[in-house]
Amino acid sequence: MELALLYSGGKDSSLAALLLDRFYDVRCVTGSFGITDDWQHAERAAEALGFPFERVALEEPVAREAVARMYEDGYPRNGIQHVHEHALETIAALDVDAIADGTRRDDRVPTVSRAQAQSLEDRHDADYLAPLSGFGRHAVDRLVEEAFDVETGPSEEIAKADYEDELRALLAETRGEAAVAEVFPDHEQTYVRGRTG
């Protein structure tokens, strides 16, 4: 069975790929607005883990809407949620049996409600899976430590291919560099360089 996993190259989506690999033919799929080339980080991570990779184009107006919402809110949560929902819709339109992401039990954003998941499944005739939805951050960290070689650091310094870097770039372009620091709190990100052992 073919599965498209929304993939960033970070620890959560990489662990999701590993957990799903036993049951599905996993393809790591990164959505990109074409604002930066950061999607290439996900391609390298997927290759290092031995998974096929695909880049799909996301619609730039969605990024602009997200950035406007972030700037108005003063925080990124609603904008990132908006982009995640668009990315899931995009990969659900691929010819696959299932789609998945790396959302965890204690994530504040992005999240997928039961109603959203059911709607995706009904409209696209593909199962939606969130293999980490029962795992908290500490459990994920312990599993990741056993499975992967991971680089961790401040979000603005770590090579990754989640939505954040493109949204940061667009926010800087439309509102100035100072807006990025105002909207995005300091936080750490991860990038998976390969498997351990």
PDB file of C-alpha atoms in Angstrom, residues 11-154:
ATOM      1  CA  LYS A  11      12.809  13.874  14.083  1.00  0.00           C
ATOM      2  CA  ASP A  12       9.010  13.581  14.243  1.00  0.00           C
ATOM      3  CA  SER A  13       8.328  12.970  10.554  1.00  0.00           C
ATOM      4  CA  SER A  14      11.403  10.700  10.363  1.00  0.00           C
ATOM      5  CA  LEU A  15      10.160   8.600  13.273  1.00  0.00           C
ATOM      6  CA  ALA A  16       6.720   8.447  11.658  1.00  0.00           C
ATOM      7  CA  ALA A  17       8.350   7.122   8.471  1.00  0.00           C
ATOM      8  CA  LEU A  18      10.187   4.444  10.426  1.00  0.00           C
ATOM      9  CA  LEU A  19       7.047   3.319  12.273  1.00  0.00           C
ATOM     10  CA  LEU A  20       4.933   3.175   9.106  1.00  0.00           C
ATOM     11  CA  ASP A  21       7.555   1.438   6.967  1.00  0.00           C
ATOM     12  CA  ARG A  22       6.583  -2.023   8.193  1.00  0.00           C
ATOM     13  CA  PHE A  23       3.067  -1.709   6.803  1.00  0.00           C
ATOM     14  CA  TYR A  24       3.267   0.743   3.890  1.00  0.00           C
ATOM     15  CA  ASP A  25       5.427   1.734   0.955  1.00  0.00           C
ATOM     16  CA  VAL A  26       6.356   5.086   2.464  1.00  0.00           C
ATOM     17  CA  ARG A  27       7.149   8.051   0.224  1.00  0.00           C
ATOM     18  CA  CYS A  28       8.422  11.145   2.026  1.00  0.00           C
ATOM     19  CA  VAL A  29       6.667  14.174   0.538  1.00  0.00           C
ATOM     20  CA  THR A  30       7.629  17.775   1.211  1.00  0.00           C
ATOM     21  CA  GLY A  31       5.370  20.649   0.293  1.00  0.00           C
ATOM     22  CA  SER A  32       7.098  23.792  -0.922  1.00  0.00           C
ATOM     23  CA  PHE A  33       5.854  27.224  -1.930  1.00  0.00           C
ATOM     24  CA  GLY A  34       8.960  27.795  -4.053  1.00  0.00           C
ATOM     25  CA  ILE A  35      10.048  30.690  -1.841  1.00  0.00           C
ATOM     26  CA  THR A  36      13.277  28.950  -0.784  1.00  0.00           C
ATOM     27  CA  ASP A  37      15.156  25.766  -1.693  1.00  0.00           C
ATOM     28  CA  ASP A  38      14.809  24.384   1.843  1.00  0.00           C
ATOM     29  CA  TRP A  39      12.854  21.385   0.552  1.00  0.00           C
ATOM     30  CA  GLN A  40      16.249  19.976  -0.498  1.00  0.00           C
ATOM     31  CA  HIS A  41      17.098  19.395   3.187  1.00  0.00           C
ATOM     32  CA  ALA A  42      14.161  16.994   3.420  1.00  0.00           C
ATOM     33  CA  GLU A  43      15.236  15.255   0.226  1.00  0.00           C
ATOM     34  CA  ARG A  44      18.712  14.607   1.694  1.00  0.00           C
ATOM     35  CA  ALA A  45      17.255  13.349   4.986  1.00  0.00           C
ATOM     36  CA  ALA A  46      14.839  10.991   3.210  1.00  0.00           C
ATOM     37  CA  GLU A  47      17.665   9.621   1.071  1.00  0.00           C
ATOM     38  CA  ALA A  48      19.857   9.133   4.154  1.00  0.00           C
ATOM     39  CA  LEU A  49      17.065   7.082   5.740  1.00  0.00           C
ATOM     40  CA  GLY A  50      16.426   5.090   2.553  1.00  0.00           C
ATOM     41  CA  PHE A  51      12.980   6.461   1.670  1.00  0.00           C
ATOM     42  CA  PRO A  52      11.827   7.703  -1.731  1.00  0.00           C
ATOM     43  CA  PHE A  53      11.193  11.442  -1.845  1.00  0.00           C
ATOM     44  CA  GLU A  54       8.842  13.764  -3.683  1.00  0.00           C
ATOM     45  CA  ARG A  55       8.423  17.522  -3.632  1.00  0.00           C
ATOM     46  CA  VAL A  56       4.924  18.887  -4.220  1.00  0.00           C
ATOM     47  CA  ALA A  57       4.063  22.491  -4.996  1.00  0.00           C
ATOM     48  CA  LEU A  58       1.938  24.349  -2.478  1.00  0.00           C
ATOM     49  CA  GLU A  59      -0.048  27.406  -3.536  1.00  0.00           C
ATOM     50  CA  GLU A  60       1.749  30.679  -2.777  1.00  0.00           C
ATOM     51  CA  PRO A  61      -1.477  32.565  -1.900  1.00  0.00           C
ATOM     52  CA  VAL A  62      -1.822  30.145   1.047  1.00  0.00           C
ATOM     53  CA  ALA A  63       1.628  31.206   2.291  1.00  0.00           C
ATOM     54  CA  ARG A  64       0.688  34.882   1.926  1.00  0.00           C
ATOM     55  CA  GLU A  65      -2.560  34.322   3.854  1.00  0.00           C
ATOM     56  CA  ALA A  66      -0.639  32.480   6.575  1.00  0.00           C
ATOM     57  CA  VAL A  67       1.978  35.214   6.904  1.00  0.00           C
ATOM     58  CA  ALA A  68      -0.683  37.926   7.074  1.00  0.00           C
ATOM     59  CA  ARG A  69      -2.482  35.973   9.805  1.00  0.00           C
ATOM     60  CA  MET A  70       0.757  35.449  11.752  1.00  0.00           C
ATOM     61  CA  TYR A  71       1.632  39.116  11.583  1.00  0.00           C
ATOM     62  CA  GLU A  72      -1.858  40.135  12.692  1.00  0.00           C
ATOM     63  CA  ASP A  73      -1.894  37.560  15.529  1.00  0.00           C
ATOM     64  CA  GLY A  74       1.683  38.273  16.623  1.00  0.00           C
ATOM     65  CA  TYR A  75       2.437  34.532  16.779  1.00  0.00           C
ATOM     66  CA  PRO A  76       2.749  31.740  14.194  1.00  0.00           C
ATOM     67  CA  ARG A  77       0.245  29.128  15.410  1.00  0.00           C
ATOM     68  CA  ASN A  78      -2.790  29.879  13.219  1.00  0.00           C
ATOM     69  CA  GLY A  79      -0.693  30.514  10.130  1.00  0.00           C
ATOM     70  CA  ILE A  80       1.195  27.242  10.481  1.00  0.00           C
ATOM     71  CA  GLN A  81      -2.075  25.379  11.060  1.00  0.00           C
ATOM     72  CA  HIS A  82      -3.483  26.913   7.862  1.00  0.00           C
ATOM     73  CA  VAL A  83      -0.440  25.791   5.856  1.00  0.00           C
ATOM     74  CA  HIS A  84      -0.471  22.282   7.366  1.00  0.00           C
ATOM     75  CA  GLU A  85      -4.094  21.767   6.387  1.00  0.00           C
ATOM     76  CA  HIS A  86      -3.304  22.917   2.830  1.00  0.00           C
ATOM     77  CA  ALA A  87      -0.294  20.563   2.668  1.00  0.00           C
ATOM     78  CA  LEU A  88      -2.397  17.602   3.820  1.00  0.00           C
ATOM     79  CA  GLU A  89      -5.032  18.403   1.191  1.00  0.00           C
ATOM     80  CA  THR A  90      -2.284  18.564  -1.437  1.00  0.00           C
ATOM     81  CA  ILE A  91      -0.755  15.185  -0.603  1.00  0.00           C
ATOM     82  CA  ALA A  92      -4.198  13.609  -0.193  1.00  0.00           C
ATOM     83  CA  ALA A  93      -4.794  14.431  -3.868  1.00  0.00           C
ATOM     84  CA  LEU A  94      -1.865  12.178  -4.839  1.00  0.00           C
ATOM     85  CA  ASP A  95      -2.652   8.650  -6.007  1.00  0.00           C
ATOM     86  CA  VAL A  96      -1.965   6.928  -2.666  1.00  0.00           C
ATOM     87  CA  ASP A  97      -3.799   4.619  -0.292  1.00  0.00           C
ATOM     88  CA  ALA A  98      -2.917   6.658   2.787  1.00  0.00           C
ATOM     89  CA  ILE A  99      -1.418   9.928   3.954  1.00  0.00           C
ATOM     90  CA  ALA A 100       0.331  10.669   7.234  1.00  0.00           C
ATOM     91  CA  ASP A 101       2.175  13.308   9.211  1.00  0.00           C
ATOM     92  CA  GLY A 102       4.397  13.466  12.264  1.00  0.00           C
ATOM     93  CA  THR A 103       2.010  15.228  14.646  1.00  0.00           C
ATOM     94  CA  ARG A 104       2.446  14.164  18.275  1.00  0.00           C
ATOM     95  CA  ARG A 105      -0.023  13.898  21.161  1.00  0.00           C
ATOM     96  CA  ASP A 106       1.191  17.075  22.861  1.00  0.00           C
ATOM     97  CA  ASP A 107       1.694  19.273  19.784  1.00  0.00           C
ATOM     98  CA  ARG A 108      -0.025  22.633  20.032  1.00  0.00           C
ATOM     99  CA  VAL A 109       0.349  23.147  16.310  1.00  0.00           C
ATOM    100  CA  PRO A 110      -0.204  21.683  13.838  1.00  0.00           C
ATOM    101  CA  THR A 111      -3.056  19.423  14.856  1.00  0.00           C
ATOM    102  CA  VAL A 112      -5.642  17.435  12.962  1.00  0.00           C
ATOM    103  CA  SER A 113      -9.038  17.011  14.561  1.00  0.00           C
ATOM    104  CA  ARG A 114     -11.087  13.855  14.234  1.00  0.00           C
ATOM    105  CA  ALA A 115     -13.539  15.743  11.982  1.00  0.00           C
ATOM    106  CA  GLN A 116     -10.717  17.018   9.735  1.00  0.00           C
ATOM    107  CA  ALA A 117      -9.231  13.527   9.453  1.00  0.00           C
ATOM    108  CA  GLN A 118     -12.597  12.017   8.563  1.00  0.00           C
ATOM    109  CA  SER A 119     -13.226  14.732   5.983  1.00  0.00           C
ATOM    110  CA  LEU A 120      -9.833  14.128   4.340  1.00  0.00           C
ATOM    111  CA  GLU A 121     -10.504  10.394   4.191  1.00  0.00           C
ATOM    112  CA  ASP A 122     -14.028  10.761   2.813  1.00  0.00           C
ATOM    113  CA  ARG A 123     -13.136  13.314   0.137  1.00  0.00           C
ATOM    114  CA  HIS A 124      -9.896  11.691  -1.066  1.00  0.00           C
ATOM    115  CA  ASP A 125     -10.559   7.983  -0.442  1.00  0.00           C
ATOM    116  CA  ALA A 126      -7.239   7.686   1.411  1.00  0.00           C
ATOM    117  CA  ASP A 127      -6.617   6.816   5.055  1.00  0.00           C
ATOM    118  CA  TYR A 128      -5.163   9.530   7.280  1.00  0.00           C
ATOM    119  CA  LEU A 129      -2.617   8.281   9.823  1.00  0.00           C
ATOM    120  CA  ALA A 130      -0.892  10.078  12.680  1.00  0.00           C
ATOM    121  CA  PRO A 131       1.414   7.361  14.027  1.00  0.00           C
ATOM    122  CA  LEU A 132       2.846   9.605  16.769  1.00  0.00           C
ATOM    123  CA  SER A 133      -0.514  10.824  18.072  1.00  0.00           C
ATOM    124  CA  GLY A 134      -0.215   8.631  21.149  1.00  0.00           C
ATOM    125  CA  PHE A 135       3.402   9.628  21.862  1.00  0.00           C
ATOM    126  CA  GLY A 136       4.471  12.527  24.051  1.00  0.00           C
ATOM    127  CA  ARG A 137       7.639  14.535  23.473  1.00  0.00           C
ATOM    128  CA  HIS A 138       9.784  12.508  25.910  1.00  0.00           C
ATOM    129  CA  ALA A 139       8.766   9.166  24.400  1.00  0.00           C
ATOM    130  CA  VAL A 140       9.538  10.481  20.904  1.00  0.00           C
ATOM    131  CA  ASP A 141      12.923  11.778  22.078  1.00  0.00           C
ATOM    132  CA  ARG A 142      13.866   8.389  23.540  1.00  0.00           C
ATOM    133  CA  LEU A 143      12.909   6.523  20.368  1.00  0.00           C
ATOM    134  CA  VAL A 144      14.669   9.064  18.164  1.00  0.00           C
ATOM    135  CA  GLU A 145      17.839   8.762  20.257  1.00  0.00           C
ATOM    136  CA  GLU A 146      17.879   5.017  19.556  1.00  0.00           C
ATOM    137  CA  ALA A 147      17.145   5.320  15.850  1.00  0.00           C
ATOM    138  CA  PHE A 148      18.710   8.453  14.353  1.00  0.00           C
ATOM    139  CA  ASP A 149      21.722  10.723  14.154  1.00  0.00           C
ATOM    140  CA  VAL A 150      20.069  14.084  14.864  1.00  0.00           C
ATOM    141  CA  GLU A 151      21.266  17.677  14.760  1.00  0.00           C
ATOM    142  CA  THR A 152      19.461  19.975  17.218  1.00  0.00           C
ATOM    143  CA  GLY A 153      19.635  23.732  17.568  1.00  0.00           C
ATOM    144  CA  PRO A 154      17.864  27.087  17.254  1.00  0.00           C
TER     145      PRO A 154
END
